[in-house]
Short mmCIF file of C-alpha atoms and ligand atoms in Angstrom, two decimals:
data_model
loop_
_atom_site.label_atom_id
_atom_site.label_comp_id
_atom_site.label_asym_id
_atom_site.label_seq_id
_atom_site.Cartn_x
_atom_site.Cartn_y
_atom_site.Cartn_z
CA MET A 1 -20.07 -13.54 10.65
CA SER A 2 -16.91 -16.14 9.24
CA ARG A 3 -17.73 -18.28 6.14
CA THR A 4 -16.52 -21.50 5.35
CA HIS A 5 -14.85 -21.73 1.99
CA ALA A 6 -17.04 -23.51 0.30
CA GLU A 7 -19.53 -20.83 1.60
CA TRP A 8 -17.01 -17.47 -0.01
CA GLN A 9 -17.10 -19.94 -3.50
CA GLN A 10 -20.91 -19.80 -3.43
CA LEU A 11 -20.50 -16.31 -3.06
CA ALA A 12 -17.93 -15.75 -5.37
CA ALA A 13 -20.51 -17.63 -8.47
CA THR A 14 -22.80 -15.01 -7.71
CA LEU A 15 -21.31 -11.94 -7.23
CA GLY A 16 -22.29 -9.37 -9.33
CA ILE A 17 -18.98 -7.01 -10.47
CA GLU A 18 -19.16 -3.40 -11.34
CA GLY A 19 -16.69 -2.22 -14.30
CA ARG A 20 -17.77 1.24 -15.19
CA LEU A 21 -15.53 3.76 -14.32
CA PHE A 22 -17.20 6.31 -12.00
CA ILE A 23 -17.31 10.18 -13.05
CA ASP A 24 -19.51 12.95 -11.89
CA GLY A 25 -21.77 11.01 -9.55
CA GLU A 26 -22.31 8.05 -12.27
CA TYR A 27 -20.75 4.94 -13.54
CA ALA A 28 -20.09 5.14 -17.33
CA HIS A 29 -18.42 3.19 -20.14
CA ALA A 30 -14.88 4.32 -21.17
CA HIS A 31 -16.03 7.47 -23.89
CA ASP A 32 -14.60 5.27 -26.42
CA SER A 33 -15.80 2.22 -24.74
CA ARG A 34 -12.54 0.78 -24.34
CA THR A 35 -12.66 -2.36 -21.50
CA PHE A 36 -9.87 -4.57 -20.70
CA ASN A 37 -10.44 -8.11 -19.04
CA CYS A 38 -9.95 -8.28 -15.17
CA ILE A 39 -8.35 -12.17 -14.34
CA ASN A 40 -8.32 -14.22 -11.14
CA PRO A 41 -4.99 -14.70 -10.60
CA ALA A 42 -6.04 -17.81 -8.49
CA THR A 43 -8.11 -19.57 -11.51
CA GLY A 44 -7.27 -17.94 -14.89
CA ASP A 45 -10.73 -16.96 -15.33
CA LYS A 46 -12.14 -13.97 -16.51
CA LEU A 47 -14.39 -11.99 -13.68
CA ALA A 48 -15.19 -8.97 -15.23
CA GLU A 49 -14.46 -6.64 -18.17
CA VAL A 50 -13.47 -2.91 -17.17
CA ALA A 51 -13.76 0.18 -18.63
CA TRP A 52 -10.18 1.40 -19.56
CA SER A 53 -10.42 5.17 -19.12
CA ALA A 54 -9.86 7.59 -22.14
CA ALA A 55 -8.11 10.86 -22.27
CA ALA A 56 -11.46 12.43 -22.63
CA ASP A 57 -12.64 10.56 -19.26
CA VAL A 58 -9.43 12.28 -17.80
CA ASP A 59 -10.66 15.78 -18.89
CA ALA A 60 -14.42 15.34 -17.82
CA ALA A 61 -13.00 13.67 -14.61
CA VAL A 62 -10.69 16.60 -13.64
CA ALA A 63 -13.00 18.99 -14.74
CA ALA A 64 -15.97 17.74 -12.65
CA ALA A 65 -13.50 17.57 -9.58
CA ARG A 66 -13.04 21.34 -9.99
CA ARG A 67 -16.83 22.47 -10.54
CA ALA A 68 -17.04 20.68 -7.12
CA PHE A 69 -14.43 21.54 -5.44
CA GLU A 70 -14.81 25.16 -6.61
CA SER A 71 -18.32 25.48 -5.48
CA GLY A 72 -17.67 24.86 -2.04
CA VAL A 73 -20.32 21.79 -2.05
CA TRP A 74 -17.83 19.49 -0.21
CA SER A 75 -14.78 22.09 1.15
CA GLY A 76 -17.09 24.49 2.24
CA LEU A 77 -18.50 22.38 4.90
CA PRO A 78 -18.12 22.82 8.32
CA PRO A 79 -15.63 19.97 9.00
CA LEU A 80 -17.68 18.02 11.41
CA LYS A 81 -20.33 17.86 8.38
CA ARG A 82 -17.76 16.89 6.09
CA GLY A 83 -16.58 14.18 8.77
CA LYS A 84 -20.31 13.06 9.52
CA ILE A 85 -20.36 12.27 5.71
CA LEU A 86 -17.35 10.39 6.03
CA LYS A 87 -18.14 8.27 9.25
CA ARG A 88 -21.35 6.97 7.31
CA PHE A 89 -19.00 6.00 4.49
CA ALA A 90 -16.93 3.88 6.97
CA ALA A 91 -19.97 2.52 7.90
CA LEU A 92 -20.75 1.52 4.89
CA ILE A 93 -17.15 -0.11 3.81
CA ARG A 94 -17.91 -1.90 7.17
CA GLN A 95 -21.47 -3.30 6.07
CA HIS A 96 -19.97 -4.31 2.29
CA ARG A 97 -16.99 -5.68 4.06
CA ASP A 98 -17.81 -9.38 2.36
CA GLU A 99 -18.66 -7.93 -0.71
CA LEU A 100 -14.92 -5.81 -0.71
CA ALA A 101 -13.59 -8.76 0.42
CA LEU A 102 -14.52 -10.87 -2.14
CA LEU A 103 -13.92 -8.45 -4.40
CA GLU A 104 -10.50 -7.86 -3.38
CA THR A 105 -9.39 -11.68 -3.23
CA LEU A 106 -11.04 -12.42 -6.50
CA ASP A 107 -9.18 -9.77 -8.30
CA MET A 108 -5.72 -9.84 -6.67
CA GLY A 109 -4.77 -13.02 -4.96
CA LYS A 110 -4.81 -12.64 -1.42
CA PRO A 111 -6.49 -15.02 1.30
CA ILE A 112 -9.85 -14.22 1.84
CA GLY A 113 -8.96 -14.11 5.75
CA ASP A 114 -6.24 -11.42 5.47
CA SER A 115 -9.23 -9.68 3.38
CA THR A 116 -11.96 -9.63 5.80
CA THR A 117 -9.84 -8.63 8.49
CA VAL A 118 -7.15 -6.35 7.55
CA ASP A 119 -7.82 -4.97 4.11
CA VAL A 120 -11.46 -3.93 4.33
CA PRO A 121 -11.41 -3.12 8.22
CA GLY A 122 -8.50 -1.51 7.70
CA ALA A 123 -9.42 0.98 4.99
CA ALA A 124 -12.99 1.78 6.91
CA TYR A 125 -10.62 2.76 10.11
CA CYS A 126 -8.91 5.20 8.03
CA VAL A 127 -11.78 6.85 6.51
CA GLU A 128 -13.66 6.94 10.10
CA TRP A 129 -10.59 8.28 11.98
CA PHE A 130 -9.85 11.21 9.67
CA ALA A 131 -13.48 11.74 9.43
CA GLU A 132 -13.09 11.82 13.48
CA ALA A 133 -10.17 14.39 13.19
CA ILE A 134 -10.91 16.75 10.84
CA ASP A 135 -12.96 18.86 13.15
CA LYS A 136 -10.38 18.73 15.86
CA VAL A 137 -7.18 20.25 13.81
CA GLY A 138 -6.85 24.23 13.73
CA GLY A 139 -4.83 26.97 12.38
CA GLU A 140 -2.60 29.18 14.58
CA VAL A 141 -2.02 33.12 15.71
CA ALA A 142 1.37 34.08 14.85
CA PRO A 143 3.07 36.00 17.18
CA VAL A 144 3.76 38.99 15.07
CA ASP A 145 3.79 43.05 15.55
CA PRO A 146 0.98 43.62 17.91
CA LYS A 147 -0.35 45.97 15.24
CA LEU A 148 -1.16 43.15 13.09
CA VAL A 149 -2.86 39.97 13.70
CA GLY A 150 -1.45 36.84 12.04
CA LEU A 151 -3.60 33.77 11.11
CA VAL A 152 -1.78 30.63 9.78
CA THR A 153 -4.57 28.81 8.28
CA ARG A 154 -4.84 24.96 6.15
CA GLU A 155 -6.80 24.99 3.09
CA PRO A 156 -7.69 22.22 0.62
CA VAL A 157 -5.22 21.78 -2.01
CA GLY A 158 -8.12 21.04 -4.80
CA VAL A 159 -8.05 18.58 -6.97
CA VAL A 160 -6.22 15.44 -5.89
CA ALA A 161 -5.16 12.66 -7.69
CA ALA A 162 -4.63 9.61 -6.08
CA VAL A 163 -2.68 6.63 -8.24
CA VAL A 164 -2.49 3.47 -6.65
CA PRO A 165 -0.88 -0.04 -6.38
CA TRP A 166 -2.27 -3.56 -6.88
CA ASN A 167 -1.13 -5.09 -3.56
CA PHE A 168 -3.37 -3.80 -1.18
CA PRO A 169 -5.62 -1.82 -3.53
CA ILE A 170 -8.45 -0.60 -0.84
CA LEU A 171 -6.32 0.13 1.64
CA MET A 172 -3.37 2.26 -0.17
CA ALA A 173 -6.37 3.91 -1.86
CA SER A 174 -8.03 5.00 1.50
CA TRP A 175 -5.24 6.06 3.14
CA LYS A 176 -5.16 8.66 0.12
CA PHE A 177 -8.76 9.82 0.10
CA GLY A 178 -9.51 9.44 3.44
CA PRO A 179 -6.93 12.10 4.49
CA ALA A 180 -7.38 13.90 1.45
CA LEU A 181 -11.51 14.03 1.41
CA ALA A 182 -11.85 14.85 4.85
CA ALA A 183 -9.04 18.03 4.16
CA GLY A 184 -12.19 19.21 1.63
CA ASN A 185 -10.53 18.16 -1.42
CA ALA A 186 -12.34 16.50 -4.52
CA VAL A 187 -10.78 13.08 -5.04
CA ILE A 188 -9.64 10.96 -8.21
CA VAL A 189 -8.45 7.64 -7.84
CA LYS A 190 -6.48 5.69 -10.41
CA PRO A 191 -6.62 2.05 -9.38
CA SER A 192 -4.03 0.18 -10.99
CA GLU A 193 -5.42 -2.18 -13.64
CA LYS A 194 -4.35 -5.50 -11.73
CA SER A 195 -6.87 -4.75 -9.20
CA PRO A 196 -9.46 -1.91 -9.94
CA LEU A 197 -12.83 -3.56 -8.49
CA THR A 198 -12.44 -2.68 -4.86
CA ALA A 199 -11.88 1.11 -5.77
CA ILE A 200 -14.75 0.91 -8.56
CA ARG A 201 -17.47 -0.31 -6.07
CA LEU A 202 -16.46 2.02 -3.45
CA ALA A 203 -17.46 4.76 -5.77
CA GLY A 204 -21.13 3.95 -5.53
CA LEU A 205 -20.78 3.58 -1.10
CA ALA A 206 -19.18 6.99 -1.79
CA LYS A 207 -22.13 8.57 -3.42
CA GLN A 208 -24.82 6.48 -1.36
CA ALA A 209 -22.86 8.27 1.78
CA GLY A 210 -23.50 11.65 0.60
CA ILE A 211 -20.09 12.65 -0.95
CA PRO A 212 -21.62 15.35 -3.32
CA ASP A 213 -20.80 14.29 -7.42
CA GLY A 214 -17.54 15.20 -8.62
CA ILE A 215 -15.82 14.92 -4.99
CA PHE A 216 -15.33 11.32 -5.35
CA GLN A 217 -14.72 9.48 -8.92
CA VAL A 218 -12.46 6.23 -10.21
CA LEU A 219 -10.60 6.35 -13.57
CA PRO A 220 -10.01 2.75 -13.69
CA GLY A 221 -7.15 1.90 -17.02
CA GLY A 222 -3.29 1.48 -17.20
CA GLY A 223 -0.14 3.41 -16.76
CA ASP A 224 -1.24 5.95 -19.38
CA VAL A 225 -4.37 7.27 -17.37
CA GLY A 226 -1.74 7.77 -14.51
CA LYS A 227 0.35 9.61 -16.71
CA LEU A 228 -2.55 12.13 -18.04
CA LEU A 229 -3.41 12.59 -14.47
CA ALA A 230 0.02 13.41 -13.38
CA LEU A 231 0.87 16.22 -16.39
CA HIS A 232 -2.58 17.46 -16.27
CA MET A 233 -3.19 21.25 -15.66
CA GLY A 234 -6.18 20.90 -13.61
CA VAL A 235 -5.05 18.47 -11.07
CA ASP A 236 -3.53 20.63 -8.24
CA CYS A 237 -1.73 17.63 -6.85
CA ILE A 238 -0.94 13.63 -7.19
CA ALA A 239 -0.63 11.33 -4.06
CA PHE A 240 1.18 7.98 -5.61
CA THR A 241 2.03 4.93 -4.22
CA GLY A 242 3.86 2.28 -6.45
CA SER A 243 7.21 1.88 -7.69
CA THR A 244 10.20 3.63 -7.38
CA ALA A 245 10.58 3.97 -11.46
CA VAL A 246 7.54 5.00 -11.93
CA GLY A 247 7.38 7.44 -9.05
CA LYS A 248 10.42 9.00 -10.75
CA LEU A 249 8.27 9.64 -13.87
CA ILE A 250 5.48 10.91 -11.82
CA ALA A 251 7.70 13.52 -10.39
CA GLY A 252 9.00 14.51 -13.94
CA TYR A 253 5.36 14.80 -15.23
CA ALA A 254 4.81 17.33 -12.57
CA ALA A 255 7.94 19.10 -13.20
CA GLN A 256 6.37 19.50 -17.37
CA SER A 257 3.14 20.47 -16.47
CA ASN A 258 2.21 22.95 -13.52
CA LEU A 259 4.00 21.88 -10.40
CA LYS A 260 1.45 20.20 -8.66
CA ARG A 261 2.27 18.64 -5.21
CA VAL A 262 4.13 15.19 -5.70
CA TRP A 263 3.74 12.75 -3.02
CA LEU A 264 5.49 9.26 -3.65
CA GLU A 265 5.21 6.15 -1.28
CA LEU A 266 7.50 4.12 -3.40
CA GLY A 267 9.24 0.26 -3.03
CA GLY A 268 11.55 -1.02 -0.29
CA LYS A 269 14.36 -3.70 0.50
CA SER A 270 13.64 -3.76 3.86
CA PRO A 271 16.10 -5.33 6.57
CA ASN A 272 15.15 -7.52 9.74
CA ILE A 273 18.29 -7.91 11.85
CA ILE A 274 18.48 -10.65 14.45
CA LEU A 275 21.04 -10.04 17.17
CA GLU A 276 22.47 -12.99 18.95
CA ASP A 277 20.75 -11.68 22.11
CA CYS A 278 17.19 -11.97 20.47
CA PRO A 279 14.70 -12.20 23.51
CA ASP A 280 12.73 -15.15 21.67
CA LEU A 281 14.01 -17.14 18.56
CA ALA A 282 11.45 -19.01 17.67
CA ARG A 283 8.99 -15.83 17.71
CA ALA A 284 11.57 -13.61 15.86
CA ALA A 285 11.66 -16.89 13.24
CA ARG A 286 7.78 -16.72 12.75
CA THR A 287 7.54 -13.32 12.86
CA ALA A 288 10.29 -12.94 9.90
CA ALA A 289 8.11 -15.90 7.86
CA GLY A 290 5.20 -13.40 7.87
CA ALA A 291 7.23 -10.33 7.29
CA ILE A 292 8.16 -12.10 3.98
CA TYR A 293 5.12 -14.04 3.08
CA TYR A 294 2.82 -11.90 4.07
CA ASN A 295 0.15 -10.80 1.59
CA MET A 296 2.45 -13.64 -0.86
CA GLY A 297 5.43 -11.08 -0.22
CA GLU A 298 3.58 -8.34 -2.35
CA MET A 299 4.52 -5.80 0.01
CA CYS A 300 6.26 -2.38 0.47
CA THR A 301 7.51 -3.42 3.69
CA ALA A 302 8.54 -7.03 3.21
CA GLY A 303 10.82 -8.18 5.30
CA SER A 304 12.82 -9.47 2.18
CA ARG A 305 16.46 -8.97 3.57
CA VAL A 306 17.04 -11.24 6.95
CA LEU A 307 20.15 -10.29 8.60
CA VAL A 308 21.24 -12.72 11.15
CA GLN A 309 23.88 -12.73 13.66
CA ARG A 310 26.20 -15.59 12.87
CA SER A 311 26.36 -17.27 16.37
CA ILE A 312 22.64 -17.76 16.08
CA LYS A 313 22.15 -18.65 12.55
CA GLU A 314 21.75 -22.21 12.26
CA ARG A 315 19.11 -22.10 15.07
CA PHE A 316 17.27 -19.35 13.38
CA LEU A 317 16.99 -21.16 10.31
CA GLU A 318 15.71 -24.36 11.95
CA GLU A 319 12.93 -22.13 13.37
CA PHE A 320 12.39 -20.25 10.55
CA ARG A 321 11.81 -23.30 7.94
CA LYS A 322 9.25 -24.55 10.00
CA ALA A 323 7.33 -21.11 10.19
CA ALA A 324 7.55 -20.70 6.80
CA GLN A 325 5.58 -23.89 6.34
CA ARG A 326 2.57 -22.10 7.62
CA TYR A 327 2.67 -20.08 4.29
CA TYR A 328 2.55 -22.71 1.67
CA PRO A 329 0.08 -21.73 -0.96
CA ALA A 330 -3.42 -22.15 -1.10
CA ASP A 331 -6.74 -21.22 -2.94
CA PRO A 332 -7.50 -17.85 -1.48
CA LEU A 333 -11.09 -18.47 -0.54
CA ASP A 334 -10.30 -20.94 2.00
CA PRO A 335 -10.09 -19.05 4.98
CA ALA A 336 -7.27 -21.35 6.35
CA ALA A 337 -4.96 -19.84 3.41
CA GLY A 338 -1.93 -18.48 4.71
CA MET A 339 -0.47 -17.58 1.41
CA GLY A 340 -2.79 -16.79 -2.10
CA ALA A 341 -1.48 -16.65 -5.57
CA ILE A 342 0.72 -14.29 -7.19
CA VAL A 343 -0.90 -11.16 -8.95
CA ASP A 344 -0.54 -12.27 -12.75
CA GLN A 345 1.56 -14.17 -15.03
CA ILE A 346 3.64 -10.90 -15.77
CA GLN A 347 4.71 -10.77 -11.84
CA PHE A 348 4.81 -14.81 -11.41
CA ASP A 349 7.75 -14.67 -14.40
CA LYS A 350 9.52 -11.51 -12.62
CA VAL A 351 9.79 -13.08 -9.52
CA LEU A 352 10.58 -17.04 -10.82
CA SER A 353 13.21 -15.10 -12.82
CA TYR A 354 14.53 -13.78 -9.36
CA ILE A 355 14.56 -17.26 -7.89
CA ASP A 356 16.18 -18.39 -10.75
CA GLN A 357 19.04 -15.47 -10.90
CA GLY A 358 19.08 -16.57 -6.83
CA ARG A 359 20.32 -19.62 -7.71
CA GLY A 360 22.43 -18.33 -10.59
CA GLU A 361 24.72 -16.35 -8.47
CA GLY A 362 25.61 -19.25 -5.92
CA ALA A 363 22.69 -18.43 -2.87
CA THR A 364 21.57 -21.65 -1.38
CA LEU A 365 17.92 -22.75 -0.98
CA ILE A 366 16.56 -23.04 2.76
CA CYS A 367 12.95 -23.51 1.70
CA GLY A 368 10.57 -23.38 -1.80
CA GLY A 369 11.92 -22.38 -4.94
CA GLN A 370 9.31 -23.74 -6.71
CA ALA A 371 6.20 -22.43 -8.81
CA THR A 372 3.36 -24.61 -7.72
CA GLN A 373 -0.62 -25.04 -9.02
CA VAL A 374 -3.61 -25.64 -6.90
CA GLU A 375 -6.24 -27.40 -8.64
CA SER A 376 -4.23 -27.46 -11.35
CA LYS A 377 -4.46 -24.06 -12.21
CA GLY A 378 -2.85 -20.46 -11.02
CA TYR A 379 -0.01 -18.24 -10.50
CA PHE A 380 1.44 -19.85 -7.01
CA ILE A 381 4.59 -19.93 -5.86
CA GLU A 382 6.18 -21.48 -2.63
CA PRO A 383 7.61 -19.76 0.33
CA THR A 384 11.16 -19.42 -0.85
CA ALA A 385 14.22 -18.41 1.39
CA PHE A 386 18.27 -17.94 0.67
CA ASP A 387 21.24 -18.41 2.36
CA CYS A 388 23.44 -15.70 0.43
CA PRO A 389 27.05 -15.49 0.09
CA HIS A 390 27.34 -11.76 0.32
CA PRO A 391 24.83 -9.09 0.16
CA ASP A 392 25.74 -7.93 -3.37
CA LEU A 393 23.34 -10.84 -5.06
CA THR A 394 21.30 -9.22 -7.18
CA ILE A 395 18.23 -10.43 -4.85
CA CYS A 396 19.83 -9.03 -1.72
CA ARG A 397 19.57 -5.58 -3.27
CA GLU A 398 16.76 -5.78 -6.04
CA GLU A 399 12.98 -5.52 -4.49
CA ILE A 400 11.35 -8.61 -5.78
CA PHE A 401 7.70 -8.26 -4.52
CA GLY A 402 6.90 -11.89 -3.66
CA PRO A 403 7.66 -14.30 -1.62
CA VAL A 404 11.31 -14.40 -1.54
CA LEU A 405 13.63 -13.90 1.20
CA SER A 406 17.44 -13.55 1.22
CA VAL A 407 19.27 -14.68 4.49
CA ILE A 408 22.27 -12.39 5.27
CA THR A 409 25.36 -13.40 8.10
CA PHE A 410 27.04 -10.81 9.92
CA ASP A 411 29.63 -10.96 12.87
CA SER A 412 29.02 -7.36 14.62
CA ILE A 413 26.54 -4.81 15.10
CA ASP A 414 28.30 -2.29 12.80
CA GLU A 415 28.89 -5.13 10.01
CA ALA A 416 24.94 -5.35 10.33
CA VAL A 417 24.14 -1.41 10.13
CA ARG A 418 26.09 -0.77 7.33
CA ILE A 419 24.51 -3.47 5.47
CA ALA A 420 21.16 -2.80 6.48
CA ASN A 421 21.64 0.80 4.93
CA ASP A 422 23.56 0.00 1.92
CA THR A 423 20.45 0.28 -0.06
CA GLU A 424 18.65 2.77 -2.17
CA TYR A 425 15.51 2.42 -0.33
CA GLY A 426 14.64 3.43 3.47
CA LEU A 427 10.73 2.18 3.96
CA ALA A 428 11.19 0.03 6.89
CA ALA A 429 13.81 -1.86 9.16
CA ALA A 430 13.48 -4.67 12.33
CA VAL A 431 15.81 -5.15 14.86
CA TRP A 432 15.80 -7.69 17.60
CA THR A 433 17.34 -7.61 20.85
CA ALA A 434 17.13 -8.19 24.54
CA ASN A 435 18.80 -4.85 25.57
CA VAL A 436 17.18 -1.78 25.46
CA SER A 437 20.03 0.39 24.84
CA THR A 438 20.85 -1.79 21.50
CA ALA A 439 17.27 -1.00 21.27
CA HIS A 440 18.04 2.47 20.86
CA GLN A 441 21.31 2.77 19.29
CA VAL A 442 20.31 0.76 16.35
CA SER A 443 17.39 2.12 15.73
CA ARG A 444 18.73 5.89 15.49
CA ARG A 445 21.10 4.40 12.44
CA LEU A 446 18.58 2.55 10.79
CA ARG A 447 17.98 5.01 7.99
CA ALA A 448 14.40 4.27 7.52
CA GLY A 449 10.93 5.76 8.00
CA THR A 450 9.88 2.85 10.25
CA VAL A 451 11.67 0.84 12.42
CA TRP A 452 10.46 -2.26 14.57
CA VAL A 453 11.70 -3.58 17.31
CA ASN A 454 11.35 -7.04 18.84
CA CYS A 455 8.19 -7.12 16.17
CA TYR A 456 7.72 -6.23 12.50
CA ASP A 457 4.52 -4.66 10.62
CA GLU A 458 2.67 -4.06 13.87
CA GLY A 459 1.47 -0.57 12.79
CA GLY A 460 -2.23 -0.39 12.15
CA ASP A 461 -2.80 2.23 14.16
CA MET A 462 -3.49 4.89 12.39
CA ASN A 463 -1.75 7.36 14.70
CA LEU A 464 1.28 6.37 13.59
CA PRO A 465 2.92 7.97 10.07
CA PHE A 466 4.04 5.93 7.19
CA GLY A 467 6.34 6.85 4.43
CA GLY A 468 10.05 6.38 3.52
CA PHE A 469 13.60 7.68 3.40
CA LYS A 470 15.59 7.99 0.52
CA GLN A 471 14.28 6.23 -2.64
CA SER A 472 11.19 4.65 -1.00
CA GLY A 473 9.52 8.33 -1.09
CA ASN A 474 8.20 11.37 0.51
CA GLY A 475 5.76 12.69 2.77
CA ARG A 476 3.74 10.04 5.04
CA ASP A 477 0.81 8.66 5.01
CA LYS A 478 -1.48 7.95 8.27
CA SER A 479 -1.58 10.25 10.78
CA LEU A 480 -2.67 14.03 11.29
CA HIS A 481 1.20 14.14 9.00
CA ALA A 482 -0.70 12.90 6.20
CA LEU A 483 -3.17 16.00 6.36
CA GLU A 484 -0.28 18.14 5.22
CA LYS A 485 0.10 16.49 2.11
CA TYR A 486 -3.36 17.52 1.13
CA THR A 487 -3.73 21.22 2.02
CA GLU A 488 -1.71 24.40 1.44
CA LEU A 489 -0.27 26.89 4.50
CA LYS A 490 -1.85 30.46 4.42
CA SER A 491 -0.85 33.23 5.95
CA THR A 492 -3.59 36.17 6.72
CA LEU A 493 -2.03 39.48 8.00
CA ILE A 494 -4.61 41.98 9.28
CA LYS A 495 -3.54 45.48 10.34
CA LEU A 496 -5.28 46.77 13.31
P1 LIG B 1 3.91 0.77 -10.75
O1 LIG B 1 4.89 2.17 -9.79
O2 LIG B 1 3.76 -0.20 -11.85
O3 LIG B 1 2.21 1.08 -10.53
C1 LIG B 1 1.59 2.07 -9.36
C2 LIG B 1 0.35 2.48 -10.23
O4 LIG B 1 1.17 3.67 -11.37
C3 LIG B 1 -1.02 1.83 -10.78
O5 LIG B 1 -1.80 2.21 -11.06
C4 LIG B 1 -0.06 2.13 -12.64
O6 LIG B 1 -1.46 1.89 -13.51
C5 LIG B 1 0.45 3.43 -12.27
N1 LIG B 1 1.15 3.86 -13.37
C6 LIG B 1 2.32 2.79 -14.30
N2 LIG B 1 3.28 3.52 -15.21
C7 LIG B 1 2.58 4.43 -14.94
C8 LIG B 1 3.17 6.03 -15.21
N3 LIG B 1 4.29 6.07 -16.59
N4 LIG B 1 2.33 7.50 -14.90
C9 LIG B 1 1.51 7.50 -14.06
N5 LIG B 1 1.29 6.09 -13.55
C10 LIG B 1 1.51 5.02 -13.58
O7 LIG B 1 3.59 -0.33 -9.00
P2 LIG B 1 2.73 -1.56 -8.67
O8 LIG B 1 3.33 -2.51 -9.48
O9 LIG B 1 1.48 -1.11 -9.01
O10 LIG B 1 2.82 -1.55 -7.51
C11 LIG B 1 4.39 -1.95 -6.65
C12 LIG B 1 5.09 -1.52 -6.44
O11 LIG B 1 4.34 -0.54 -5.53
C13 LIG B 1 6.04 -1.67 -5.16
O12 LIG B 1 7.37 -1.29 -5.84
C14 LIG B 1 5.97 -1.33 -3.92
O13 LIG B 1 7.08 -1.41 -2.99
C15 LIG B 1 5.46 -0.18 -4.15
N6 LIG B 1 4.43 0.20 -2.85
C16 LIG B 1 4.62 1.22 -1.99
C17 LIG B 1 3.86 1.80 -0.75
C18 LIG B 1 4.36 2.13 0.34
O14 LIG B 1 3.58 3.10 0.83
N7 LIG B 1 5.80 2.34 0.13
C19 LIG B 1 2.72 0.65 -0.79
C20 LIG B 1 2.36 -0.18 -1.51
C21 LIG B 1 3.16 -1.02 -2.59
#
């Protein structure tokens, strides 16, 4: 059922919000009773007081996870049975779609139309996909000496900590806990302090679905809580999504402690290359606008650099300006909103300072460039694009994580590929061309974990692995490859 703007506002006014952490099957206050305020970025209003997990809570959660994991209450279940419980979990996420979507939108400012159609159903789909897959993947019998039997099996890694960001809170968390739970691990989710509410709510649904105590726990709090988990000797694997800077720290914490497995999904500065034989320039412009303005540009895969061939540049920009209008910010609870609010004051200030820097470094505004408000409130920024005189401007190189596009002009395909790859990141890239050979040739040369041809951000399908080359990280979320992160390979040799 789709609701009107007024109905969402009404539902928001009566929504009960759980702010406690979740350890060993129970909601509880932080050990030292510390809390933080969760703020709605569209209004500045306080939504809830949320527990800030203490070191003692981290220890308690890790101990509960270890106990539950080693008891075999989850890892020892037949995969079919684990899958059935996870399917119930997915069904409960779907049943609570509106409540979860509303929490997500109030907490981090994204349009309610996206939370209801992308984030929440996407999380349910992920859990369900791994639930269905887990009894269909087996081991190997190795072709060894006939006097032996050589078995190759996969076993759960043990206690997995999932430290996740604020831009797609429920979805990024599910990309970690979906495969990790399916593989038989105990998972501790550490949501971002900017958007903890959906993860906290999920804990109750996990319990209701029948996931045993200690197998799914949630520790809200800040970077200190993530650091305690990453340094913890009782954590076997840390699955992280967030910035490249923090990803490097996490790898260091693992090295300083127990060499826990480290999986990193990090930042990006993804190029979207529009060649002069682009099959449909108006569609390319609309897609380019979506690629940078969807989710307020707070996207690791944001198409934040458009590389456009000189001969079609003016026509492209004309279409792009029209397309950008659709993303003018509105109240995130309005189902028609194209863009919502920036997650908080810190991110808002950071994005505006990049806009100032773009102006200061000689880029020309194509559209936007201003902060704005909705009903005199909130952290909103206009969909902004700059025409950049060269690709070495700060706004062409650094991840802004906001609705700011850099347009760079090129003459030849070689030049486009060189500029596209001239970045520390390698998360995603796109190329628009009508020539199938050019499409293949350019795709091969792009150093990125995902390449789109004549589209952008297609990829809701769980069958496709997702992750980055270079400093965009290691390992892959989604697809059967994600199971590799949460399992250890074991060789068993039996002498006959
Ligand atoms: P962030 O790195 O600031 O924080 C991510 C998480 O790490 C949060 O839960 C935070 O509390 C925690 N954290 C912060 N400092 C820590 C520390 N020292 N030790 C352990 N944990 C710590 O990132 P963010 O601002 O929440 O998210 C934005 C970033 O995430 C962007 O760079 C974006 O590109 C990236 N991202 C990547 C993907 C991907 O799949 N590649 C997806 C979404 C977001």
